[in-house]
Coordinates of C-alpha atoms and ligand atoms in Angstrom, one line a residue:
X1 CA -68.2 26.1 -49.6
X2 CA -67.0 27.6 -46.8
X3 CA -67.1 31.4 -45.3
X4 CA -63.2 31.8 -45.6
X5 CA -62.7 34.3 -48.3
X6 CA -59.2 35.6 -50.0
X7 CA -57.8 39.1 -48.4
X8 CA -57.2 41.4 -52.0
X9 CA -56.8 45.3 -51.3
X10 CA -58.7 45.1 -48.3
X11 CA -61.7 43.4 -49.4
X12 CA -62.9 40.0 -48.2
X13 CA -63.7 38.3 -52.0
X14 CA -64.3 34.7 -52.8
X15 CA -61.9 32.9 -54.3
X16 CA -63.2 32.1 -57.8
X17 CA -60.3 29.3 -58.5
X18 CA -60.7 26.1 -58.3
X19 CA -62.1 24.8 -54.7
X20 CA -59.9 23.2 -52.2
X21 CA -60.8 20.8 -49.6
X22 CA -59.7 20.7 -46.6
X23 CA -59.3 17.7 -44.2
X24 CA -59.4 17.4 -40.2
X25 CA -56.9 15.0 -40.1
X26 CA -57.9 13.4 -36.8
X27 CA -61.6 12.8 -37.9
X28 CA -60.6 12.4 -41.6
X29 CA -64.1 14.6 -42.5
X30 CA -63.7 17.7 -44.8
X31 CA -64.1 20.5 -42.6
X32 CA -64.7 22.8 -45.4
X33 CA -64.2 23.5 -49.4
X34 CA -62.1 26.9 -50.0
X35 CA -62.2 28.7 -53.9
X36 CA -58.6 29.3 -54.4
X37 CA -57.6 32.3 -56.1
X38 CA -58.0 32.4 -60.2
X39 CA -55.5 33.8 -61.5
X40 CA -57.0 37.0 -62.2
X41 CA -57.1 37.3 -58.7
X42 CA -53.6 36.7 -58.0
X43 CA -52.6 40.0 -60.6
X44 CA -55.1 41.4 -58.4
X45 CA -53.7 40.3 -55.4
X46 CA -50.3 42.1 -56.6
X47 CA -51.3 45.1 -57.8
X48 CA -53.1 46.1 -54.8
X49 CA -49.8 45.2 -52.8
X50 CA -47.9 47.7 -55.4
X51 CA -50.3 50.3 -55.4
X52 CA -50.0 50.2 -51.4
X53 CA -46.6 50.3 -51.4
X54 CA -45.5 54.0 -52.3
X55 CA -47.7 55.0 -49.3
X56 CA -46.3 52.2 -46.6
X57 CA -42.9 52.4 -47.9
X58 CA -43.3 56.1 -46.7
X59 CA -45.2 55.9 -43.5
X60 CA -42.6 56.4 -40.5
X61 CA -41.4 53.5 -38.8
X62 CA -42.8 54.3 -35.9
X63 CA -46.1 54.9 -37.3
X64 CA -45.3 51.0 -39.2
X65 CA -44.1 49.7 -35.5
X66 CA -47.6 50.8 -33.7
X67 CA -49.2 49.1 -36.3
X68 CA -47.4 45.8 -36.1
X69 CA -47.8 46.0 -32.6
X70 CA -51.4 46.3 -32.7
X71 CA -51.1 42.7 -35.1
X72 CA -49.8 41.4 -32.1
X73 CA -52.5 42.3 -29.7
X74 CA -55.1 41.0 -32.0
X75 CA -53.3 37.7 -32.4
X76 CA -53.3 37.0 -28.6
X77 CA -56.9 38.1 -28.3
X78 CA -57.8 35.7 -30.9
X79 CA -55.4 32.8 -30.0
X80 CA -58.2 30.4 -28.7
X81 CA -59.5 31.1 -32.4
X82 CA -56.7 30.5 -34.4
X83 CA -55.6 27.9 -32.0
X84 CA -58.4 25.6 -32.1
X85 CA -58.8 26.0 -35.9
X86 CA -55.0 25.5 -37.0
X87 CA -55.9 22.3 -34.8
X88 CA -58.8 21.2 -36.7
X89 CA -56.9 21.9 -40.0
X90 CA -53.1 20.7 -39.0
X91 CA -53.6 17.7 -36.3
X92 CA -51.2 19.3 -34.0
X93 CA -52.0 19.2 -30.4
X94 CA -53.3 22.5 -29.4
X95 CA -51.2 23.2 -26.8
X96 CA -48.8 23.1 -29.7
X97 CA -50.8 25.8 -31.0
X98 CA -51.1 28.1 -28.7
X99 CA -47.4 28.4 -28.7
X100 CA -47.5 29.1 -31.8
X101 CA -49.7 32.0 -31.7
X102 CA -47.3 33.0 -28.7
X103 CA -44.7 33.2 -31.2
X104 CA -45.8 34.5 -33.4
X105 CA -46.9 37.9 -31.5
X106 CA -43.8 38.0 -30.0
X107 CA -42.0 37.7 -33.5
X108 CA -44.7 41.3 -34.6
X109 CA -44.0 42.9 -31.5
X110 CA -39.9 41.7 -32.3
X111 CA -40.2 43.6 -35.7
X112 CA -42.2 46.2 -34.6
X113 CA -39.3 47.5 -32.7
X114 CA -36.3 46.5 -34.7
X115 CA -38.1 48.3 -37.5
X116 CA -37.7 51.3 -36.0
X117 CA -34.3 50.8 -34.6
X118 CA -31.9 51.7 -37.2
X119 CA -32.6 52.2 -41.3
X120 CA -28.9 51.9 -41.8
X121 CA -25.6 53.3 -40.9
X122 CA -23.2 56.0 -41.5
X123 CA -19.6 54.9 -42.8
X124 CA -16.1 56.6 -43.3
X125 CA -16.0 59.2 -45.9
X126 CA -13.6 59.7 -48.5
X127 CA -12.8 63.2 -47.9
X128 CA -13.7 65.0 -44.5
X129 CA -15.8 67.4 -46.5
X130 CA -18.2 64.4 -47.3
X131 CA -21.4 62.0 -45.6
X132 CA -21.3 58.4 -46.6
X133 CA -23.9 56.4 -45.6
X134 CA -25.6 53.0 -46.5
X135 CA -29.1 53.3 -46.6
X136 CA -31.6 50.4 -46.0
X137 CA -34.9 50.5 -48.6
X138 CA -38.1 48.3 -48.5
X139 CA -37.6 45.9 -51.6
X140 CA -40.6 46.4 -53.0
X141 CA -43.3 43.4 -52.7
X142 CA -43.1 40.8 -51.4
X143 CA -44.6 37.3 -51.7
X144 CA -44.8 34.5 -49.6
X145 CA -45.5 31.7 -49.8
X146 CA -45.7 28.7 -46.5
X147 CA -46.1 25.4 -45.9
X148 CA -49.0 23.3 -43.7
X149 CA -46.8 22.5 -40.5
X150 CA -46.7 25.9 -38.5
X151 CA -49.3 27.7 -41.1
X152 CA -48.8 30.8 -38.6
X153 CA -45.8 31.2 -37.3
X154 CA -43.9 30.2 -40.9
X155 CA -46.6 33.2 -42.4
X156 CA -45.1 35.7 -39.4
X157 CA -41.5 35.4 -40.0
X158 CA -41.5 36.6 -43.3
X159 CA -44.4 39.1 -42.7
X160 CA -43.6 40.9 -39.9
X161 CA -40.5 41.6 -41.2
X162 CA -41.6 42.6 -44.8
X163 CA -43.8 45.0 -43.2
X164 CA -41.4 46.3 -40.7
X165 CA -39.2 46.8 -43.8
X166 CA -42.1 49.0 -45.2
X167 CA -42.4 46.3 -47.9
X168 CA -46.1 45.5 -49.0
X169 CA -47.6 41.7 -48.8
X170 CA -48.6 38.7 -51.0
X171 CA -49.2 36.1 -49.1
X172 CA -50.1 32.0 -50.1
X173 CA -51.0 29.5 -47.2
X174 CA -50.4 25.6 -47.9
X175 CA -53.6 24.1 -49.9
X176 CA -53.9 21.9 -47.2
X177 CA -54.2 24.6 -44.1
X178 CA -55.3 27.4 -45.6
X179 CA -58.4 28.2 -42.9
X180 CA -55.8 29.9 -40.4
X181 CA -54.1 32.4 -42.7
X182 CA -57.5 33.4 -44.2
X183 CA -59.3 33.9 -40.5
X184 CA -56.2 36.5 -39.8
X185 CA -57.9 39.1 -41.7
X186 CA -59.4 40.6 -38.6
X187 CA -55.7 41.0 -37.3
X188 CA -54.7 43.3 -40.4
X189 CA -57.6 45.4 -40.8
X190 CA -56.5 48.2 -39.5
X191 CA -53.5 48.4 -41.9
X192 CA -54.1 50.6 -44.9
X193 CA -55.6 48.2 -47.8
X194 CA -53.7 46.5 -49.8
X195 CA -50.6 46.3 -47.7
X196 CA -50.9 42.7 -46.6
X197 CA -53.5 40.6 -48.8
X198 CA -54.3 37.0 -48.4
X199 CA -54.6 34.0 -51.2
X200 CA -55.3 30.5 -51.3
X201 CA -54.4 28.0 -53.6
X202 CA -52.6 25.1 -54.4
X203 CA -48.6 24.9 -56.5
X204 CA -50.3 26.8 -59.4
X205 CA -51.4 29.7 -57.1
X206 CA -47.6 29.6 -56.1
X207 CA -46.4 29.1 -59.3
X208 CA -48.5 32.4 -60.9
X209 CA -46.9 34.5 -57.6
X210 CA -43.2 33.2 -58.1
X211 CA -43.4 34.4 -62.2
X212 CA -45.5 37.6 -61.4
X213 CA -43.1 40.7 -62.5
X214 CA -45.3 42.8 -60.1
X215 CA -43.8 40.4 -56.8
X216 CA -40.2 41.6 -56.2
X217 CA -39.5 38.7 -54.2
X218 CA -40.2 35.5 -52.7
X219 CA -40.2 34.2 -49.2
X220 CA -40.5 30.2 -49.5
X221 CA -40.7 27.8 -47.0
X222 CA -41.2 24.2 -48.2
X223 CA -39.7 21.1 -49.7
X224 CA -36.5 21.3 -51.3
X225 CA -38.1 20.5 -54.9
X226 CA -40.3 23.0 -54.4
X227 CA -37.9 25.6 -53.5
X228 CA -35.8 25.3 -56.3
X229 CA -38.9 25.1 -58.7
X230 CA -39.9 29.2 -57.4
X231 CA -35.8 29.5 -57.4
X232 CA -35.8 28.8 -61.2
X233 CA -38.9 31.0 -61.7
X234 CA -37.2 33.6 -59.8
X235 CA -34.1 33.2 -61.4
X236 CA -35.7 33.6 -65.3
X237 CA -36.7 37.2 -64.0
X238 CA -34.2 38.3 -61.8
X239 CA -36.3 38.4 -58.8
X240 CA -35.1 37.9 -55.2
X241 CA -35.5 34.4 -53.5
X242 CA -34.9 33.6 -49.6
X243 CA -35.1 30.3 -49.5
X244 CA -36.4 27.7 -46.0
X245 CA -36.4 24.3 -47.1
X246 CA -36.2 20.9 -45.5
X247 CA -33.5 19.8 -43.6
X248 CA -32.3 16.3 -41.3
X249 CA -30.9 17.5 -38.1
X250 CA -28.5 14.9 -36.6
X251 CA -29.0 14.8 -32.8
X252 CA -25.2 13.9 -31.4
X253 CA -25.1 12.1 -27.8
X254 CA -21.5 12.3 -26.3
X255 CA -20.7 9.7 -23.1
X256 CA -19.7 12.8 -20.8
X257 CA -23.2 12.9 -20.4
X258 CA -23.9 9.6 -18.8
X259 CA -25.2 11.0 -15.8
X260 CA -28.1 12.9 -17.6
X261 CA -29.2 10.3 -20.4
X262 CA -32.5 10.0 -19.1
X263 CA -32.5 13.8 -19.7
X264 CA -30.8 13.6 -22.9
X265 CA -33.0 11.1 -24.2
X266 CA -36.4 13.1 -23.2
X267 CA -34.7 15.6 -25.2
X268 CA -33.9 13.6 -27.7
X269 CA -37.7 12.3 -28.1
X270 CA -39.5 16.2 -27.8
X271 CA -37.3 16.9 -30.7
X272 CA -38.0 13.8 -33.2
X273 CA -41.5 13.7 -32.1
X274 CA -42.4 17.5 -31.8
X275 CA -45.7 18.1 -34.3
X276 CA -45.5 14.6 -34.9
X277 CA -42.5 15.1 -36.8
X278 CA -43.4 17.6 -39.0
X279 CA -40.9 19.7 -37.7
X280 CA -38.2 21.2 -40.6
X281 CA -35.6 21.1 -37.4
X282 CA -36.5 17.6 -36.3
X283 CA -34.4 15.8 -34.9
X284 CA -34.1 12.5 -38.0
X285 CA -30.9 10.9 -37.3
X286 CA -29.1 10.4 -33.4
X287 CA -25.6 9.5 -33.0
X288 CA -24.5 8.2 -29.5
X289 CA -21.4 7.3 -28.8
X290 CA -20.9 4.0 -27.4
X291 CA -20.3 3.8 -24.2
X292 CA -24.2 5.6 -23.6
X293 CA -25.8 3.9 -26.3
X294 CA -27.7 1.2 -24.5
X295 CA -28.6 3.6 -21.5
X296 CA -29.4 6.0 -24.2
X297 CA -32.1 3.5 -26.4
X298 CA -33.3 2.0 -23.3
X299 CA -34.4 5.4 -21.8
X300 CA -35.7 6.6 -24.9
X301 CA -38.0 3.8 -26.1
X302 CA -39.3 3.7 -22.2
X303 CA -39.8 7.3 -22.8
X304 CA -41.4 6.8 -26.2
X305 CA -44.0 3.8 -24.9
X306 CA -45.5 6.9 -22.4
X307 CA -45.8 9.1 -24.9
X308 CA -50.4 9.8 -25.4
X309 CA -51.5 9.7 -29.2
X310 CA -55.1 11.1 -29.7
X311 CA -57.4 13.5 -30.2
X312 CA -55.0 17.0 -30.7
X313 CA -58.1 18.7 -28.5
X314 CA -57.6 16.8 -25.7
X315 CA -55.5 17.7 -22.6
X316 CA -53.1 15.4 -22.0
X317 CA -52.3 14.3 -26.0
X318 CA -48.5 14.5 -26.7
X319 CA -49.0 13.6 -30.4
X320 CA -52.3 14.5 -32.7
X321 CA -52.1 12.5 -35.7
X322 CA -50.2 13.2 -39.1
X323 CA -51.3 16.1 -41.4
X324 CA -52.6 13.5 -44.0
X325 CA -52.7 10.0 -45.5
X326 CA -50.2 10.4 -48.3
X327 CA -47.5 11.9 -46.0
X328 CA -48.1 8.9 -43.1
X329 CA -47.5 6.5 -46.0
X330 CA -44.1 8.4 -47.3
X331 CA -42.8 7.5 -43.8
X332 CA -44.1 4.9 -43.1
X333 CA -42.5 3.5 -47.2
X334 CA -38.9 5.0 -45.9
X335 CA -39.0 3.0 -42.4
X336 CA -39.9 -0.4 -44.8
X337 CA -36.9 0.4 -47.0
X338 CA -34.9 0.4 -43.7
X339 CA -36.2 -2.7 -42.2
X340 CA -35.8 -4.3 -46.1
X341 CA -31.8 -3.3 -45.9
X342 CA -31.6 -4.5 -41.9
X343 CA -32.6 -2.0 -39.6
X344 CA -35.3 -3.1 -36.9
X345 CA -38.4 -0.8 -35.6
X346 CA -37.5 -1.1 -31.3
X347 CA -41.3 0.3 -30.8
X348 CA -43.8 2.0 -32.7
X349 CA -44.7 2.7 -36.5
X350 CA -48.1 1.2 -36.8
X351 CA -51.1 3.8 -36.0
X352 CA -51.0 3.6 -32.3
X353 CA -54.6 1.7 -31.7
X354 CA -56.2 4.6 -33.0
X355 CA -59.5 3.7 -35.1
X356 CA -59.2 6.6 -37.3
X357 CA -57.0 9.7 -38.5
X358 CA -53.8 9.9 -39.5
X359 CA -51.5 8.5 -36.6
X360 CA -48.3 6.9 -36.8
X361 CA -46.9 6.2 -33.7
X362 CA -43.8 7.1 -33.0
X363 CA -40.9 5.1 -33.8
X364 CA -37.5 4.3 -32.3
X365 CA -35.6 2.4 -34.9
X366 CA -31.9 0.8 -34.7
X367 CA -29.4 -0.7 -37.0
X368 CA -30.3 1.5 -40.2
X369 CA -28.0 1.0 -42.7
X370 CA -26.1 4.7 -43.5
X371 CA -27.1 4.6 -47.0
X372 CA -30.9 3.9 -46.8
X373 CA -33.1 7.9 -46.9
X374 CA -34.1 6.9 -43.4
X375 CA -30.6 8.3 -42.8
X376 CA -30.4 10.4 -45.9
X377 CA -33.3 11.9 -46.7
X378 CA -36.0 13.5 -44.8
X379 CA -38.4 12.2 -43.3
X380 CA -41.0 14.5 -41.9
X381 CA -42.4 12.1 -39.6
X382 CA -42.2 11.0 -35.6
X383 CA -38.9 8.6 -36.4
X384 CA -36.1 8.3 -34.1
X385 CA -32.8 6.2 -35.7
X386 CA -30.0 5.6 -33.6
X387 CA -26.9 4.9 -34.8
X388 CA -23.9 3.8 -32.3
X389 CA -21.1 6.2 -33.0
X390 CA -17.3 5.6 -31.2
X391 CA -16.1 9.2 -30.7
X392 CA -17.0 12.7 -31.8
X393 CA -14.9 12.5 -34.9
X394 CA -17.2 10.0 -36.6
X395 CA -20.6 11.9 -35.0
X396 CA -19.7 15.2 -36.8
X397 CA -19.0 13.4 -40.3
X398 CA -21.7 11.2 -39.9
X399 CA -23.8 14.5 -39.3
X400 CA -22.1 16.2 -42.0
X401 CA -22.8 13.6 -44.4
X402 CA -25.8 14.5 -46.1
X403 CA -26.9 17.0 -48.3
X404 CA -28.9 19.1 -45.7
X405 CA -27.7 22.2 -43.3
X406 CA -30.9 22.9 -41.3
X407 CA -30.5 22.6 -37.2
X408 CA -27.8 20.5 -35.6
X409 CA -28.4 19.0 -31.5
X410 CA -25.6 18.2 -29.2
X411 CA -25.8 17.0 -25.6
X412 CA -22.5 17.5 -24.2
X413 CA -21.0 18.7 -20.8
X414 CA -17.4 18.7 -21.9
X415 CA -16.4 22.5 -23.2
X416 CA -13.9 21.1 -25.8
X417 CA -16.9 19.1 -27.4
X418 CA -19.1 21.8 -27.5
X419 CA -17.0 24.4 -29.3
X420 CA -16.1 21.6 -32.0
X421 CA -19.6 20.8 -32.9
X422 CA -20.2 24.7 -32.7
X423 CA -17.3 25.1 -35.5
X424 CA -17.2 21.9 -37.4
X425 CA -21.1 20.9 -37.9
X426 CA -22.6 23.0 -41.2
X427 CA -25.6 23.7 -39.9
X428 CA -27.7 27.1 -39.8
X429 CA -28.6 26.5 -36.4
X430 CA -26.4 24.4 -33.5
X431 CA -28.1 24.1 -30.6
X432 CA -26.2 23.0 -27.3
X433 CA -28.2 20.9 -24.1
X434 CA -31.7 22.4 -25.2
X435 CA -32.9 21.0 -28.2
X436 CA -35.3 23.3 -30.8
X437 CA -35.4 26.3 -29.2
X438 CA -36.4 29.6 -31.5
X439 CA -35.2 33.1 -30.6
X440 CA -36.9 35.5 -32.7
X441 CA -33.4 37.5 -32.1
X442 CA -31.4 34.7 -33.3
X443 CA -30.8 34.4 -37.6
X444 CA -32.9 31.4 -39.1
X445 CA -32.1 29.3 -42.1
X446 CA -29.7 26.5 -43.6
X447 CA -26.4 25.7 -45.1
X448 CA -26.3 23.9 -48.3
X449 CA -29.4 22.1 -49.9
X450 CA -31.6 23.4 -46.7
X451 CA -31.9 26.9 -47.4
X452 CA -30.8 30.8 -48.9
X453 CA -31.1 33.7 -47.0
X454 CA -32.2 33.8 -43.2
X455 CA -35.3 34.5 -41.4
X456 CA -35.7 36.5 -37.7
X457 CA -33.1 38.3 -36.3
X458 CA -31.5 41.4 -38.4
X459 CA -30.8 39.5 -41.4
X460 CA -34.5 37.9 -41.8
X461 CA -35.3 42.2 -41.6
X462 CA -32.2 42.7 -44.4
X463 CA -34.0 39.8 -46.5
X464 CA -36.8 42.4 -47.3
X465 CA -34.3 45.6 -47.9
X466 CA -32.4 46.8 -50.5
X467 CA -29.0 48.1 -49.8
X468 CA -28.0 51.8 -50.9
X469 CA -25.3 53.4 -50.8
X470 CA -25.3 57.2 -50.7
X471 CA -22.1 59.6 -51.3
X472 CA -22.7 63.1 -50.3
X473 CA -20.2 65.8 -50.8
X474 CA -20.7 69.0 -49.0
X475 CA -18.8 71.1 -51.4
X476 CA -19.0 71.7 -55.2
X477 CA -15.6 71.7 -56.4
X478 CA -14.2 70.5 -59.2
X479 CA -12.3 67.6 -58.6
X480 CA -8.2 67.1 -59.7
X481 CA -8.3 63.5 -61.2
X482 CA -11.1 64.6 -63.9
X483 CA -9.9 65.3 -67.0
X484 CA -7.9 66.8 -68.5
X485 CA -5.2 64.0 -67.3
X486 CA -2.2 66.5 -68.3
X487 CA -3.4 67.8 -65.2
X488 CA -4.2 65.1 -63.0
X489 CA -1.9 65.2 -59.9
X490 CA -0.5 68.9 -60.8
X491 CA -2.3 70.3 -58.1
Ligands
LIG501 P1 -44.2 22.0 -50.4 O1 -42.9 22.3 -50.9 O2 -45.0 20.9 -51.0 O3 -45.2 23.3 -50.4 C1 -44.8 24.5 -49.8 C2 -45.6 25.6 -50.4 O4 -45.3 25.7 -51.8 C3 -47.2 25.3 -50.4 O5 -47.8 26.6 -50.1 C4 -47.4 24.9 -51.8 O6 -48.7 25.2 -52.3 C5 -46.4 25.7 -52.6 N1 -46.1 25.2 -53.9 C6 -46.2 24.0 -54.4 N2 -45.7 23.9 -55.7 C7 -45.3 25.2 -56.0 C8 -44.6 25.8 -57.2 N3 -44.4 25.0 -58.2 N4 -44.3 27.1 -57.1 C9 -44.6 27.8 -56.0 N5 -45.2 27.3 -54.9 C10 -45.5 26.0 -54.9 O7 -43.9 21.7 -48.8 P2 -45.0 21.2 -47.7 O8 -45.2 19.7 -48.0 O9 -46.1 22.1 -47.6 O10 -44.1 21.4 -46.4 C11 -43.2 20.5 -46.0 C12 -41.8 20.9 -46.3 O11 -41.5 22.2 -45.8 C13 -40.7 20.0 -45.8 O12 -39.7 19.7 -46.7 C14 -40.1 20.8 -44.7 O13 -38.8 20.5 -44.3 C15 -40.2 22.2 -45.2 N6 -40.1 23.2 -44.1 C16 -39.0 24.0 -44.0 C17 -38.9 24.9 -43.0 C18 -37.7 25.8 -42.9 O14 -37.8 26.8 -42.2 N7 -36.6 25.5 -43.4 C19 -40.0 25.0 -42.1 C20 -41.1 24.2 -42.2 C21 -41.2 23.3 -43.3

């Protein structure tokens, strides 16, 4: 068993669930066996968030700002920490997690400030004798619940923003990284107890959270399944959902770009092979038009034969291995449906020479047939297919044609271009010539099948609010369109 113990009304208690255990993915050893929540703990878990919440929902916003300010200090002061464990637990490179503890404080210090900024706004009366104003309240609690590939910074965007919102805090890592989320604890104890209280377990623990009358909401990041199982939960009790599930960005290549493909293609390769693909805003499906596609493959398997696999510790790794065996095999079973209906593997997809762990290294793969899920589905795994495309018309239906709206990518120099793919792709974010880049500022979240609600920005603080409208008249009159109607409009 492990030290890492659940967060519940600002006590450090051992799970008394179920054990978990959890694998370094680049050694393949059990680093360490964590008791998940029993689901007396997770009724625990949320009535210590509601009994917090009168108080927090009270406490000023600037008061709420210096605290999630001080969450962001103790997040950079522990980042080597954090860093090193998410690491051991995930199998991303740690470089890649330092970022992400970057990010995450910045996203803390982000709400700690636009918390405070504004709690509403004041609207046109009626009469001029009257206030109107829309006020913004904390929902209530709020539970979250994340998934294993950015254990962190997925956790922060819907925290920091709860708490900015003066909304209290349920909050369920994935089973398979929850050492990370639980060794926060030390960031949060200076908030009073209860407001923010950490739980591990597996789909059950979710499951209990997403019925739990006490939770007013649910923050979800995951699988699409997944998503709509805790939307139909949601849905039997008339709780609020926001909703980040999975997505298959196209990547579009247009020829007015010729002169950069090399650039284009690096691009092109961060974004498909970022977290060894475990990104929900990787880049799954490229469409080049024709007159750069063979500069374009060239450049980018070149580029993808440099790329280091290994140890995530190590300076110098690009791509740490896999989070786990099952997940290597789902991709590695969709790139052998695509070979079995035609497509060929240009370089990569077996485990890079690497004795153990979870690699798969990374593939560029031509010729997939449209129909097969390499080109459908997602895939959640460091797999580039490129398609040949003849003009932009045929690149935006192509990249409209699946049932996904997460992140779209467009490298284009030509204005016209750009502003089409801005208004014709559905997708919750378009980014232009720089592939993958967050701004906690900037609304998160998909169109269709990929996601309800958004995260960051304004709207991922309005996810946490509820919306009031109050109608003040300054003088008590009595008003001429009451009854009685034989005297309605006689005055
Ligand atoms: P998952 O759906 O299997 O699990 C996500 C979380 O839900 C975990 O904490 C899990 O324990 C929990 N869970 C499982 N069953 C549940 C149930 N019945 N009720 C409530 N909770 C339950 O996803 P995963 O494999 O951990 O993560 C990968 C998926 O996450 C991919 O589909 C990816 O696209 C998506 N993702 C989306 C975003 C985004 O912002 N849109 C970001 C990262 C990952």
């Amino acid at each position: 068993m492990s030290g890492h113990r659940l967060l519940i009304g600002g006590e450090a208690i051992a799970g008394e669930g179920g054990p978990v255990a959890v694998e370094n993915p680049f050694t393949e050893e059990t680093l360490a066996s964590v008791g998940t929540a029993s689901a007396a703990q997770v009724g625990a878990a949320a009535d210590a968030a509601r009994e917090a919440f009168e108080a927090w929902s009270r406490t000023p916003a600037l008061e709420r700002g210096e605290m999630l300010h001080e969450i962001a200090r103790r997040l950079r002061d522990r980042q080597e920490r954090l860093a090193a464990t998410m690491t051991r637990e995930g199998g991303k490179p740690l470089v890649e997690n330092r970022d992400e503890i970057d990010w995450c404080a910045a996203a803390f210090d982000y709400y700690a400030e636009i918390g405070r900024d504004s709690a509403g706004r004041v609207i046109p009366p009626i009469e001029s004798s009257q206030l109107a104003m829309v006020v913004k309240d904390p929902l209530g609690v709020v539970g979250c619940i994340v998934p294993w590939n950015y254990p962190l910074l997925l956790l922060t965007w819907k925290v920091a923003p709860a708490l900015a919102a003066g909304c209290t805090v349920v909050a369920k890592p994935s089973e398979i990284t929850p050492l990370s989320t639980l060794e926060l604890a030390p960031c949060l104890d200076h908030l009073p107890d209860g407001v923010v209280n950490l739980i591990a377990g597996a789909g059950d623990v979710g499951a209990a959270m997403s019925a739990d009358a006490r939770i007013d909401c649910i923050a979800f990041t995951g699988s699409v399944a997944t998503g709509r199982a805790v939307a139909l939960a949601c849905a039997d009790r008339l709780a609020r959902v926001n909703l980040e599930m999975g997505g298959k960005d196209p990547f579009i290549v247009c020829s007015d770009v010729a002169a950069e493909i090399e650039i284009a293609a690096r691009g092109g390769a961060w974004a498909a092979y970022l977290n060894a693909g475990q990104v929900c805003t990787s880049a799954e499906r490229f469409y080049v038009m024709e007159d750069v596609y063979d500069d374009y493959v060239s450049a980018f398997v070149d580029h993808t034969e440099s790329l280091v696999l290994g140890d995530p510790f190590d300076v110098g790794t690009d791509i740490g291995p896999m989070v786990s065996a099952p997940q290597r095999q789902k991709v590695i079973d969709q790139l052998d449906a695509a070979v079995a209906a035609g497509a060929e593997v240009v370089t990569g997809g077996g485990d890079g020479g690497q004795g153990r762990g979870h690699f798969l290294a990374p593939a560029v793969v031509t010729g997939a047939a449209a129909e097969t899920d390499l080109l459908r589905e997602e895939t959640f795994g460091p797999v580039a297919p490129i398609v040949r495309v003849k003009d932009l018309d045929e690149a935006i239906e192509l990249a409209n044609g699946t049932r996904f709206g997460l992140g779209a990518n467009v490298y284009t120099r030509d204005l016209g271009s750009a502003v089409r793919c801005m208004r014709e792709l559905r997708a919750g974010t378009v980014w232009i010539n720089d592939p993958l880049t967050d701004n906690d500022a900037g609304p998160f979240g998909g169109f269709k099948q990929s996601g309800i609600g958004r995260e960051l920005g304004r709207e991922g603080l309005e996810a946490f609010q509820e919306t009031k409208h109050v109608h003040m008249e300054t003088e008590i009159e009595r008003k001429s369109w009451w009854y009685p109607y034989s005297e309605y409009g006689a005055s």
